[in-house]
PDB file of C-alpha atoms in Angstrom:
ATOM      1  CA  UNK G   1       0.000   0.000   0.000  1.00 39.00           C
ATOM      2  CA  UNK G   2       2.679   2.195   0.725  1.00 37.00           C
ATOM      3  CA  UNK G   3       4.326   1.704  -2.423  1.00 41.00           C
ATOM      4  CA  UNK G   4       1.236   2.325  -4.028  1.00 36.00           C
ATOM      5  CA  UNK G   5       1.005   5.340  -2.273  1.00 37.00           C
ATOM      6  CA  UNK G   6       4.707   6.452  -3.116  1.00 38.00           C
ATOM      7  CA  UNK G   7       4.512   5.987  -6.765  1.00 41.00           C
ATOM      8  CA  UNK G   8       0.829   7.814  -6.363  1.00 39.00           C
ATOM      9  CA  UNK G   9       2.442  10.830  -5.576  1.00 37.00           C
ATOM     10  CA  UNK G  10       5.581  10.692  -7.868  1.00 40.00           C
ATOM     11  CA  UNK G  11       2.685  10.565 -10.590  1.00 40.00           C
ATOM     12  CA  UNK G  12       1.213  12.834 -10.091  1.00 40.00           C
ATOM     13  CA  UNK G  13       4.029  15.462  -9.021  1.00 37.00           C
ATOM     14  CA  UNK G  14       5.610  14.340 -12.504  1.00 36.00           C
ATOM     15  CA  UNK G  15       2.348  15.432 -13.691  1.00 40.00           C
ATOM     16  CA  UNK G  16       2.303  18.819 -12.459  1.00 37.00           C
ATOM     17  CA  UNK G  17       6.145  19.035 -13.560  1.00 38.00           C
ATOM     18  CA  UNK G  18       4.999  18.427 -17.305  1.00 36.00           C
ATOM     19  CA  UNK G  19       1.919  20.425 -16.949  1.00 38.00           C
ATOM     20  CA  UNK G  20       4.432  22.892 -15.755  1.00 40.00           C
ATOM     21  CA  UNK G  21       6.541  23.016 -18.641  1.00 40.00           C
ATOM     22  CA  UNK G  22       3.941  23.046 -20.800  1.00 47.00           C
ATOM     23  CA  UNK G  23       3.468  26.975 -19.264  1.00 61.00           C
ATOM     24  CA  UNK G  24       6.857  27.405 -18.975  1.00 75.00           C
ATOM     25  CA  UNK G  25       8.633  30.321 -21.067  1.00 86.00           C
ATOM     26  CA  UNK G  26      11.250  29.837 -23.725  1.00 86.00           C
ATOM     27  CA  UNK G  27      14.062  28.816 -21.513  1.00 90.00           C
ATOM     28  CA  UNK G  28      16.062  30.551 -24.049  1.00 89.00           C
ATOM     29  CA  UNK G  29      14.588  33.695 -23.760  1.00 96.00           C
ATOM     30  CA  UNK G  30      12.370  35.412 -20.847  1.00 94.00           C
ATOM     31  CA  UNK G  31      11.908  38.668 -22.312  1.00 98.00           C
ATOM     32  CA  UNK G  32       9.763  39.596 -24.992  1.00 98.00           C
ATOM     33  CA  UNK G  33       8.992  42.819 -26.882  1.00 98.00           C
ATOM     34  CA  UNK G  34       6.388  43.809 -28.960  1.00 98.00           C
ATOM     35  CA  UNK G  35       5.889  47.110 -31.125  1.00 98.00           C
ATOM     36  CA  UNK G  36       2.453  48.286 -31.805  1.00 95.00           C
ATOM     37  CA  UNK G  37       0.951  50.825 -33.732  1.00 91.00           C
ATOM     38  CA  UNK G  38      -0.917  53.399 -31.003  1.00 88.00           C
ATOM     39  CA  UNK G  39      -4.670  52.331 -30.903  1.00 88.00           C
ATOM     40  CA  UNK G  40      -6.431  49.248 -31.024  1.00 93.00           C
ATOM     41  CA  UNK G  41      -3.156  46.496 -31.875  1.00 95.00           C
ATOM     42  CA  UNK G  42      -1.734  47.814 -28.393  1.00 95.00           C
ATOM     43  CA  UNK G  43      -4.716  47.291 -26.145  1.00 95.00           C
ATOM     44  CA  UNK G  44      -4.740  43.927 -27.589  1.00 97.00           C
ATOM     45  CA  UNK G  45      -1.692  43.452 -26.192  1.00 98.00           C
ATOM     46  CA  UNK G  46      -1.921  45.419 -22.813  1.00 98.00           C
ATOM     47  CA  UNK G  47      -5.548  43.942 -22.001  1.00 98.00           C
ATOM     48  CA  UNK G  48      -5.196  40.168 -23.345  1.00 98.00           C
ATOM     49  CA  UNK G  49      -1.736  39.251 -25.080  1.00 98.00           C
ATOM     50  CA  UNK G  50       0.144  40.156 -22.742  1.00 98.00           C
ATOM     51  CA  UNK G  51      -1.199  38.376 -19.285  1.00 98.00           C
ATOM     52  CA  UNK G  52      -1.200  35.231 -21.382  1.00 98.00           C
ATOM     53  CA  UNK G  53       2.450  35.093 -21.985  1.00 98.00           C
ATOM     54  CA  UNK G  54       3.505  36.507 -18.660  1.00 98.00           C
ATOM     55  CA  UNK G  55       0.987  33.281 -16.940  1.00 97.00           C
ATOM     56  CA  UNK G  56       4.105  31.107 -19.184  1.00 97.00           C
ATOM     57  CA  UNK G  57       6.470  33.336 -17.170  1.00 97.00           C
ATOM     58  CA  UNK G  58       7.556  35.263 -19.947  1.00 98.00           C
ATOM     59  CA  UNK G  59       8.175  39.661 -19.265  1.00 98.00           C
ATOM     60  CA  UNK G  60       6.204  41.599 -22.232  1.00 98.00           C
ATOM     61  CA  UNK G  61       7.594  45.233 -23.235  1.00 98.00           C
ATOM     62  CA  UNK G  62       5.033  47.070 -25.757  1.00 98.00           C
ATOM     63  CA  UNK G  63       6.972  49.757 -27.485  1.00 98.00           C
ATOM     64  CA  UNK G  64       3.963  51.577 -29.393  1.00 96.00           C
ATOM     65  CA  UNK G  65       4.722  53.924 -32.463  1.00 92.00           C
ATOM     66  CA  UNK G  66       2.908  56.687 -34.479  1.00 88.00           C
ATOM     67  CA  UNK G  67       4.452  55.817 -37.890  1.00 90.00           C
ATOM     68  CA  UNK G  68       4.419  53.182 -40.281  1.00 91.00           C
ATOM     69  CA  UNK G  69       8.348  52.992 -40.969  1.00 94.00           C
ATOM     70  CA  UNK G  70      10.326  52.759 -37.624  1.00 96.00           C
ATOM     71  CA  UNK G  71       8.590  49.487 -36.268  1.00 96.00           C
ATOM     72  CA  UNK G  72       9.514  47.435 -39.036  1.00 97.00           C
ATOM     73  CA  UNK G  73      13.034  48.815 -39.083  1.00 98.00           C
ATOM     74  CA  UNK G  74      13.338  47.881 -35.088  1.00 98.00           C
ATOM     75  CA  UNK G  75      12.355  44.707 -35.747  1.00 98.00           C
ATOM     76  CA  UNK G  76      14.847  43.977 -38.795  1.00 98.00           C
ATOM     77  CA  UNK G  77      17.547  45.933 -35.926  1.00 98.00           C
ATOM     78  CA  UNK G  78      16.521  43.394 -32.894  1.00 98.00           C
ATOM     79  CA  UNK G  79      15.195  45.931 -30.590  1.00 98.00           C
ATOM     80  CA  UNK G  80      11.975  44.474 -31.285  1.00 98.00           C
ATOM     81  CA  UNK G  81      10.864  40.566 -30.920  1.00 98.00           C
ATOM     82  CA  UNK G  82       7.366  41.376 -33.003  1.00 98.00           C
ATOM     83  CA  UNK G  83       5.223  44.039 -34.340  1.00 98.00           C
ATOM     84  CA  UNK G  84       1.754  44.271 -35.188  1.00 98.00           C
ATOM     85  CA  UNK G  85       0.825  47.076 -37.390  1.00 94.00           C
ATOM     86  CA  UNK G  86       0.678  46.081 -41.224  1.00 94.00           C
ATOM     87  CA  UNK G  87      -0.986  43.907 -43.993  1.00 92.00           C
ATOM     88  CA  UNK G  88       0.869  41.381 -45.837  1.00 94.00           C
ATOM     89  CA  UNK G  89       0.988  43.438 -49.098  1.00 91.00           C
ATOM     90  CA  UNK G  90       2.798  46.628 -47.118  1.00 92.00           C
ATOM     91  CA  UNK G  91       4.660  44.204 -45.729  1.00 95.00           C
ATOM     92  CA  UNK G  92       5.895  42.147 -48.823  1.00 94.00           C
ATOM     93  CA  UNK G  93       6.866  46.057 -50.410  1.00 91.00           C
ATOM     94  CA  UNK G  94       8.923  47.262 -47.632  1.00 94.00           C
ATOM     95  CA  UNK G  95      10.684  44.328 -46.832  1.00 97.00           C
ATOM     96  CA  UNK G  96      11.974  44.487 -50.488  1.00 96.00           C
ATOM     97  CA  UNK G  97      12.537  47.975 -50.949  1.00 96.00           C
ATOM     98  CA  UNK G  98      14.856  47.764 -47.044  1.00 97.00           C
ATOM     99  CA  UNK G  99      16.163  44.110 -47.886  1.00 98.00           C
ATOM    100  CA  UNK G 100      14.459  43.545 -44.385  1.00 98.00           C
ATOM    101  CA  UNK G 101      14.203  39.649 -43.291  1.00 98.00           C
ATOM    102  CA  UNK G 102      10.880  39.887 -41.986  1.00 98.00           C
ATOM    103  CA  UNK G 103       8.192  37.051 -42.174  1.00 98.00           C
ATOM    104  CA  UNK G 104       4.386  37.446 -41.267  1.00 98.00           C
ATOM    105  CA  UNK G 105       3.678  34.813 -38.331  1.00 98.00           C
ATOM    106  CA  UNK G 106      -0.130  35.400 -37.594  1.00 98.00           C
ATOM    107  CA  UNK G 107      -3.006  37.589 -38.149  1.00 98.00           C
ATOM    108  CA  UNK G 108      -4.830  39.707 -35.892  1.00 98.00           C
ATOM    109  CA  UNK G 109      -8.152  41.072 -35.683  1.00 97.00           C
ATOM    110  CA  UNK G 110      -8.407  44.132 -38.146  1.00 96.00           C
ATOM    111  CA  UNK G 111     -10.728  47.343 -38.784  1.00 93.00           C
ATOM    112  CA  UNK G 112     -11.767  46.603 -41.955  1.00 94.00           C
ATOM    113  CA  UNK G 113     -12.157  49.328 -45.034  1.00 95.00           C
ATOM    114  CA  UNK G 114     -16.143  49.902 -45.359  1.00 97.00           C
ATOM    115  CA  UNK G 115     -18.530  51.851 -47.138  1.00 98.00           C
ATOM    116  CA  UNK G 116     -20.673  54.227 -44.562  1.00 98.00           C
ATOM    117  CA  UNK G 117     -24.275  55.780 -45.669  1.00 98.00           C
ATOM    118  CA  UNK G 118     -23.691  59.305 -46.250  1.00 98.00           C
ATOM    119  CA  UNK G 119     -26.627  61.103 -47.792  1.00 98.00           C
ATOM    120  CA  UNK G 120     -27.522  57.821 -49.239  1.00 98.00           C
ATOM    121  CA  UNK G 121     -28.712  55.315 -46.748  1.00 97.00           C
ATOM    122  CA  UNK G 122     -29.148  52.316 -48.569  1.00 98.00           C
ATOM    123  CA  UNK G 123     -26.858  50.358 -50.533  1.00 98.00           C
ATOM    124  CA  UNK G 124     -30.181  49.346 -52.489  1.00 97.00           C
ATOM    125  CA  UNK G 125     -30.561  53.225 -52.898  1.00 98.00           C
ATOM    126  CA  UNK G 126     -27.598  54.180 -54.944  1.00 98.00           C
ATOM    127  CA  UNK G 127     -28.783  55.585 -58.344  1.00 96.00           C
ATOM    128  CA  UNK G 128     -27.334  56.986 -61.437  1.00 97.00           C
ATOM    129  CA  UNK G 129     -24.268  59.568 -61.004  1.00 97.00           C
ATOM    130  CA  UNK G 130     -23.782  58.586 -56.902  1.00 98.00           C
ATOM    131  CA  UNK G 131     -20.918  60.526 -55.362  1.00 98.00           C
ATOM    132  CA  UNK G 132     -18.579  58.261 -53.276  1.00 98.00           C
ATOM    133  CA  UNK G 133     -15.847  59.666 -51.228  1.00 98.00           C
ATOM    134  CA  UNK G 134     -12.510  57.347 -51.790  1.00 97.00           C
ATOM    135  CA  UNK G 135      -9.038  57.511 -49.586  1.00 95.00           C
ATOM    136  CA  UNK G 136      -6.714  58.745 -52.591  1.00 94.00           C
ATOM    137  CA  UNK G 137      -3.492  56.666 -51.440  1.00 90.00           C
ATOM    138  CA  UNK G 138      -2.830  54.346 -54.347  1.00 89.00           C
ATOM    139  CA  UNK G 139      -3.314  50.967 -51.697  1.00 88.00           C
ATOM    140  CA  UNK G 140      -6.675  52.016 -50.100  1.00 92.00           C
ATOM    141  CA  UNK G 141      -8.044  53.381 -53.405  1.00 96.00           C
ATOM    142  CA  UNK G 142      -7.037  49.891 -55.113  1.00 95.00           C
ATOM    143  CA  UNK G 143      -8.796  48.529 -51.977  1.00 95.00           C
ATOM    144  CA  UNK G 144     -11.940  50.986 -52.738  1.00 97.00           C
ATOM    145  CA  UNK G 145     -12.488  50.144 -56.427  1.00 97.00           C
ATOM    146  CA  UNK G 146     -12.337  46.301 -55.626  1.00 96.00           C
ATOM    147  CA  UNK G 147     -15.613  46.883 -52.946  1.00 97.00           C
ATOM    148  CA  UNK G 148     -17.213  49.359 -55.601  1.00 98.00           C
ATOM    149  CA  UNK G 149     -16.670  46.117 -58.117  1.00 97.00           C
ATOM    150  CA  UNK G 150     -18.133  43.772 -55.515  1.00 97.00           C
ATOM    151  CA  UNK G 151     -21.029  45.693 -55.714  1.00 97.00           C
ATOM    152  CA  UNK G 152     -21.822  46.150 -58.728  1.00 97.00           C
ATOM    153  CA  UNK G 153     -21.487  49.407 -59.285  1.00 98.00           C
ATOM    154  CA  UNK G 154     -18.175  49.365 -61.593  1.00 98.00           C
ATOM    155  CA  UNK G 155     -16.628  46.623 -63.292  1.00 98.00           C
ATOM    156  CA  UNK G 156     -13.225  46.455 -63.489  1.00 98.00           C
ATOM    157  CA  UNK G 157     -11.049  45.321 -66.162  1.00 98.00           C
ATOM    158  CA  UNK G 158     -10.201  41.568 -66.305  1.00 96.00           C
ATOM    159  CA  UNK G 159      -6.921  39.822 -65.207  1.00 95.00           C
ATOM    160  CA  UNK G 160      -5.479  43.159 -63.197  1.00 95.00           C
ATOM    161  CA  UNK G 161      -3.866  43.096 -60.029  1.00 93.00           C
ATOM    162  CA  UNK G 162      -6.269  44.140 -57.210  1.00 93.00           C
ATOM    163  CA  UNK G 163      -4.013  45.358 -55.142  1.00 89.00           C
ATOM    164  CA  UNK G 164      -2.497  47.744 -57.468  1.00 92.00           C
ATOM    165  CA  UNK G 165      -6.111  48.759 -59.530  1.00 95.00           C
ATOM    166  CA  UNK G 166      -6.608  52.200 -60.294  1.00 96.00           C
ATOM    167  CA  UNK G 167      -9.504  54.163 -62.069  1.00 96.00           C
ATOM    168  CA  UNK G 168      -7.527  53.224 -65.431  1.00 97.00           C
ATOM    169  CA  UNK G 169      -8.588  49.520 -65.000  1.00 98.00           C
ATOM    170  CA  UNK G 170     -11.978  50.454 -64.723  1.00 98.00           C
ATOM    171  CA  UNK G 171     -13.193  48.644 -67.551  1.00 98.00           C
ATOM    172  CA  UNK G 172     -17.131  49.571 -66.917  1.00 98.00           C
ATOM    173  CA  UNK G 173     -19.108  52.148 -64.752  1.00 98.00           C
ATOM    174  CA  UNK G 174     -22.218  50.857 -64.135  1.00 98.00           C
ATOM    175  CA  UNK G 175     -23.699  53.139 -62.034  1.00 97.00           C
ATOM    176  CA  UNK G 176     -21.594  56.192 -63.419  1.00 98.00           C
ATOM    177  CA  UNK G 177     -20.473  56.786 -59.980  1.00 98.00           C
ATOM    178  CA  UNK G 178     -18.657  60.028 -59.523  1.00 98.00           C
ATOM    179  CA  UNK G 179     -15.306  58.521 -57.045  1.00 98.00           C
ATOM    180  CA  UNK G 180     -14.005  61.693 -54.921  1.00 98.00           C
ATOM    181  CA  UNK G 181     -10.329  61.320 -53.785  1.00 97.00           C
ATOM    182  CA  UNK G 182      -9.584  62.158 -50.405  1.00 96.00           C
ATOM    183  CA  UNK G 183      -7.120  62.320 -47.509  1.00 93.00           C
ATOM    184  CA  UNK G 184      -7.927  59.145 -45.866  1.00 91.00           C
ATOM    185  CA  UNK G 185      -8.590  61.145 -42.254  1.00 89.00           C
ATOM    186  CA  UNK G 186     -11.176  63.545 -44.253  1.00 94.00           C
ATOM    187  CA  UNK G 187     -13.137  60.604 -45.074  1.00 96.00           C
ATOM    188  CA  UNK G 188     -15.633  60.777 -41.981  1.00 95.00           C
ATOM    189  CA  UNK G 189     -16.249  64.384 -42.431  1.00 96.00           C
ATOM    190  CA  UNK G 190     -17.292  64.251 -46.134  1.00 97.00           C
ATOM    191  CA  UNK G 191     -20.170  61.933 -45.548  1.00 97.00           C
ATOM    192  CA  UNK G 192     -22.781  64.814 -45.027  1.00 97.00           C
ATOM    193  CA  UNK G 193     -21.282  65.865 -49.016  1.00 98.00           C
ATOM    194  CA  UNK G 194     -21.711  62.443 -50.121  1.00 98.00           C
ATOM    195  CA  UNK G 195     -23.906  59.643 -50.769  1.00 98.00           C
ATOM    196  CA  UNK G 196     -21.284  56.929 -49.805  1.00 98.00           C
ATOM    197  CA  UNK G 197     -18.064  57.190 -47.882  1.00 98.00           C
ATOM    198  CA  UNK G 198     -15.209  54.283 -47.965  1.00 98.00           C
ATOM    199  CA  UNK G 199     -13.444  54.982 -44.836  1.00 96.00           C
ATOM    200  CA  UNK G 200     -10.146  52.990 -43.026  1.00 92.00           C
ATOM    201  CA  UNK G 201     -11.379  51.408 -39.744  1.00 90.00           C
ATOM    202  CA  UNK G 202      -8.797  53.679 -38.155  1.00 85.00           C
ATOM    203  CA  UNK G 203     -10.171  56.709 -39.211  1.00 89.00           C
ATOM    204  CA  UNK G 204     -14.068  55.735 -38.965  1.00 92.00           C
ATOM    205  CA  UNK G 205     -13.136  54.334 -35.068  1.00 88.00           C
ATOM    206  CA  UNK G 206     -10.856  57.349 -34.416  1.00 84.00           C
ATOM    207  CA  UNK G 207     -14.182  59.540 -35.420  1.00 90.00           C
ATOM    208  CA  UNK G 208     -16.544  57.799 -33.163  1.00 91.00           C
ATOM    209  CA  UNK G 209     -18.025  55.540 -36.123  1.00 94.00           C
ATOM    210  CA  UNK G 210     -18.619  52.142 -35.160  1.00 94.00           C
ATOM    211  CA  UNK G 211     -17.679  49.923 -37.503  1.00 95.00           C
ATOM    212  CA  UNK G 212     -21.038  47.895 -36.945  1.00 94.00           C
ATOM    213  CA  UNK G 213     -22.787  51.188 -39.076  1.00 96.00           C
ATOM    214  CA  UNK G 214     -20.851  50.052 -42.120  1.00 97.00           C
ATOM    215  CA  UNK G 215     -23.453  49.217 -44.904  1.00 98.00           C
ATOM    216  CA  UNK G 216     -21.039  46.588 -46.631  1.00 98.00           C
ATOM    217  CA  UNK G 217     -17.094  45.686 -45.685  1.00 96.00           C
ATOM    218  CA  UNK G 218     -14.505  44.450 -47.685  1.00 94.00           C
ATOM    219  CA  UNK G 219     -14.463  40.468 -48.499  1.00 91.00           C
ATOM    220  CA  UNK G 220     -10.788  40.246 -49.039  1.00 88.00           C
ATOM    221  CA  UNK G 221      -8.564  38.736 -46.684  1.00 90.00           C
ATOM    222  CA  UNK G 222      -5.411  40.520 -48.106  1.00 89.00           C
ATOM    223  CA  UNK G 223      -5.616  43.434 -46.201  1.00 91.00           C
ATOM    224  CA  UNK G 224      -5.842  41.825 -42.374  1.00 95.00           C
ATOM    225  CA  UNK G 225      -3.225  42.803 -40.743  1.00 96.00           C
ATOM    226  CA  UNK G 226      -0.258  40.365 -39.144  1.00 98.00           C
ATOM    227  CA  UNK G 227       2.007  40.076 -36.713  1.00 98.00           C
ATOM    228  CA  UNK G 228       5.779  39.535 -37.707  1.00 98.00           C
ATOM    229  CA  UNK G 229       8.711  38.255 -36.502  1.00 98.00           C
ATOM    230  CA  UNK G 230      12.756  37.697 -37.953  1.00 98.00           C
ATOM    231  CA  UNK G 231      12.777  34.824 -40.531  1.00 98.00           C
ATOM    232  CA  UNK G 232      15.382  33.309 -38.171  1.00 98.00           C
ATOM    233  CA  UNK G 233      12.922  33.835 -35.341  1.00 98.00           C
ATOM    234  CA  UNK G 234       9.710  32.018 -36.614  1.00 98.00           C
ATOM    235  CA  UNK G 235      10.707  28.638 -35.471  1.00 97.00           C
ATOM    236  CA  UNK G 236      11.787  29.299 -31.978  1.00 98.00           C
ATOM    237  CA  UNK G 237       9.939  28.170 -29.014  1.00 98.00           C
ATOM    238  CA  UNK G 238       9.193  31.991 -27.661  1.00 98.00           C
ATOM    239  CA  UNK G 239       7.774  32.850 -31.629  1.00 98.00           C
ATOM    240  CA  UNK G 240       5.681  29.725 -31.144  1.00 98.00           C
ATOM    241  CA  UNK G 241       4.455  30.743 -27.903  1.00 98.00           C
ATOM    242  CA  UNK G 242       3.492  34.407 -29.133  1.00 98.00           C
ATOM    243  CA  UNK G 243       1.518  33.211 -32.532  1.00 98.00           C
ATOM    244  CA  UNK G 244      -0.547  30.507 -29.907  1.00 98.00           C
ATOM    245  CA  UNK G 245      -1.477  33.934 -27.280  1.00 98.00           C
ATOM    246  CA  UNK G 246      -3.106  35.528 -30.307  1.00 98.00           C
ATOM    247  CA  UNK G 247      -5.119  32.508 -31.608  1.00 98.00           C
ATOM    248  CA  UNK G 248      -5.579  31.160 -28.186  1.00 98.00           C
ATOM    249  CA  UNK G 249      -9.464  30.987 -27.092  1.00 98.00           C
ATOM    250  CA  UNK G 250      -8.957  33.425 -24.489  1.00 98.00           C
ATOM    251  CA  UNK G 251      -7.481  36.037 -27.002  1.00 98.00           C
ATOM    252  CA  UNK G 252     -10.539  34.940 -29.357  1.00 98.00           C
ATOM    253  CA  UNK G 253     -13.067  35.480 -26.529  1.00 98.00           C
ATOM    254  CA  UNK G 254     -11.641  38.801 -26.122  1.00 98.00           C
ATOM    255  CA  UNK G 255     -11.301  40.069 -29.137  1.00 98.00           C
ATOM    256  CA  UNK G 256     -14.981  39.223 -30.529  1.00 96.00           C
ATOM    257  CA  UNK G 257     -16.322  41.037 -27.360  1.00 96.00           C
ATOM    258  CA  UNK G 258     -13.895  44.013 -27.616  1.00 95.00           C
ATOM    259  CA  UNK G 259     -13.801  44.529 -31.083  1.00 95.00           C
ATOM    260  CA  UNK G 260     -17.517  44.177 -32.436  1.00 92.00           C
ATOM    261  CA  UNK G 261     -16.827  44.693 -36.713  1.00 93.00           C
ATOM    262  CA  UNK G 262     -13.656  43.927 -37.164  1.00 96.00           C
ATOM    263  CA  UNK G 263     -12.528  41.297 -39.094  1.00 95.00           C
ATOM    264  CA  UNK G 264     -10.873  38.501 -37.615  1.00 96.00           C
ATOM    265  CA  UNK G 265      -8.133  36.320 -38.619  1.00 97.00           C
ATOM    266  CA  UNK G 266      -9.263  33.832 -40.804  1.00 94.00           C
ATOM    267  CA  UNK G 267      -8.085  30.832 -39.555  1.00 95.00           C
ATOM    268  CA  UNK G 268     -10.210  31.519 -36.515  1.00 95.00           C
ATOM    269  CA  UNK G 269     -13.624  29.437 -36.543  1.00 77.00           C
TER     270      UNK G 269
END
């Protein structure tokens, strides 16, 4: 009995060890820092990401930034671990034009480019001559024409790159609509001079839209952002450990509660 006992307890405190190590933090690395955009990719990681790696026994460091050009650069230079800012095609274009050695690890929930009623309601509304309000950066109006194909309202030429279209490729105008180029952070102002406004999530969040009001969202997965991590890096236990916080149910839970609109990575069920 007492062996019994004995080998009772070895058992189980061999199961707790395991159990254990299944928490534990790369023992190669305890520290781990990620770089943000300001805004919503931060809170993800102050409110959820990061109590999930520090439970492993890992110490999280967000570094947040207000441009689009330093993060990636920090990453390449090994002050940062991650960053979560950018879409794969941004991504694929910088890392070319720096010779970074960068490589997209997992996506995160994303504000999503919509179209938001303006003096038109009603998608079923638009007529004849509509007037939609377009960011006029050559990526977000690529994105714009590709949701004003979807519905219906232009046809675009076939066999062109979507993520590069431009009113050139516009092969038909259906509805004749009258596309109005704009800084991207005008967008939410110009819907009382519109009928239609395609606005970033950023902006239309920023503005005190919810993205919920959006009358129709883009289908494309392209532009959901990632997180991203050294080539060298996406193998190692630590990376491993970061891409399971953000697709781990908790995170999920989270994030569907939190971020109401936003579309979510897509191999989330």
């Amino acid at each position: 009995m007492r062996r019994f006992v004995i080998k009772a307890v070895a058992a189980s405190v061999l199961g707790l060890a395991v159990a254990g190590a299944a928490l534990a933090a790369d023992p190669a690395k305890k520290d781990i820092v990620i770089g943000t955009t300001v805004g919503d990719f931060g809170d993800m990681v102050k409110q959820s990401i990061k109590p999930i790696l520090e439970k492993q026994g890992y110490k999280v460091k967000l570094v947040e930034f207000t441009d689009y050009v330093r993060p990636n650069l920090a990453l390449q230079e090994g002050a940062l671990d991650v960053n979560v800012f950018q879409h794969k095609p941004y991504l694929d274009n910088f890392a070319k034009e720096h010779k970074l050695s960068l490589k997209e690890a997992f996506q995160v929930p994303t504000a999503p480019l919509g179209v938001y009623a303006g003096k038109v309601k009603a998608l079923k509304d638009v007529k004849v001559g509509s007037t939609v309000a377009a960011p006029n950066d050559p990526s977000n109006f690529a994105r714009a024409l590709v949701m004003l194909a979807d519905l219906g309202w232009v046809k675009l030429k076939p066999g062109i790159n979507p993520l590069t279209a431009s009113e050139r490729d516009i092969a038909v105008n259906v509805k004749k609509i009258k596309i109005i180029p704009l800084e991207a952070a005008q967008l939410p102002r110009s819907r009382s001079d519109v009928d239609f406004a395609v606005i970033n999530g950023n902006f239309a969040t920023s503005s005190g839209i919810k993205l919920t009001e959006a009358v129709y969202q883009e289908k494309s997965y392209a532009y959901v952002n990632w997180g991203v991590v050294r080539a060298a890096d996406a193998g190692k236990p630590w990376a491993k450990d970061v891409v399971a916080a953000y697709n781990s149910p908790a995170f999920q839970a989270y994030a569907k509660q939190k971020y109401a609109g936003y579309k979510l990575p897509q191999n989330w069920k």
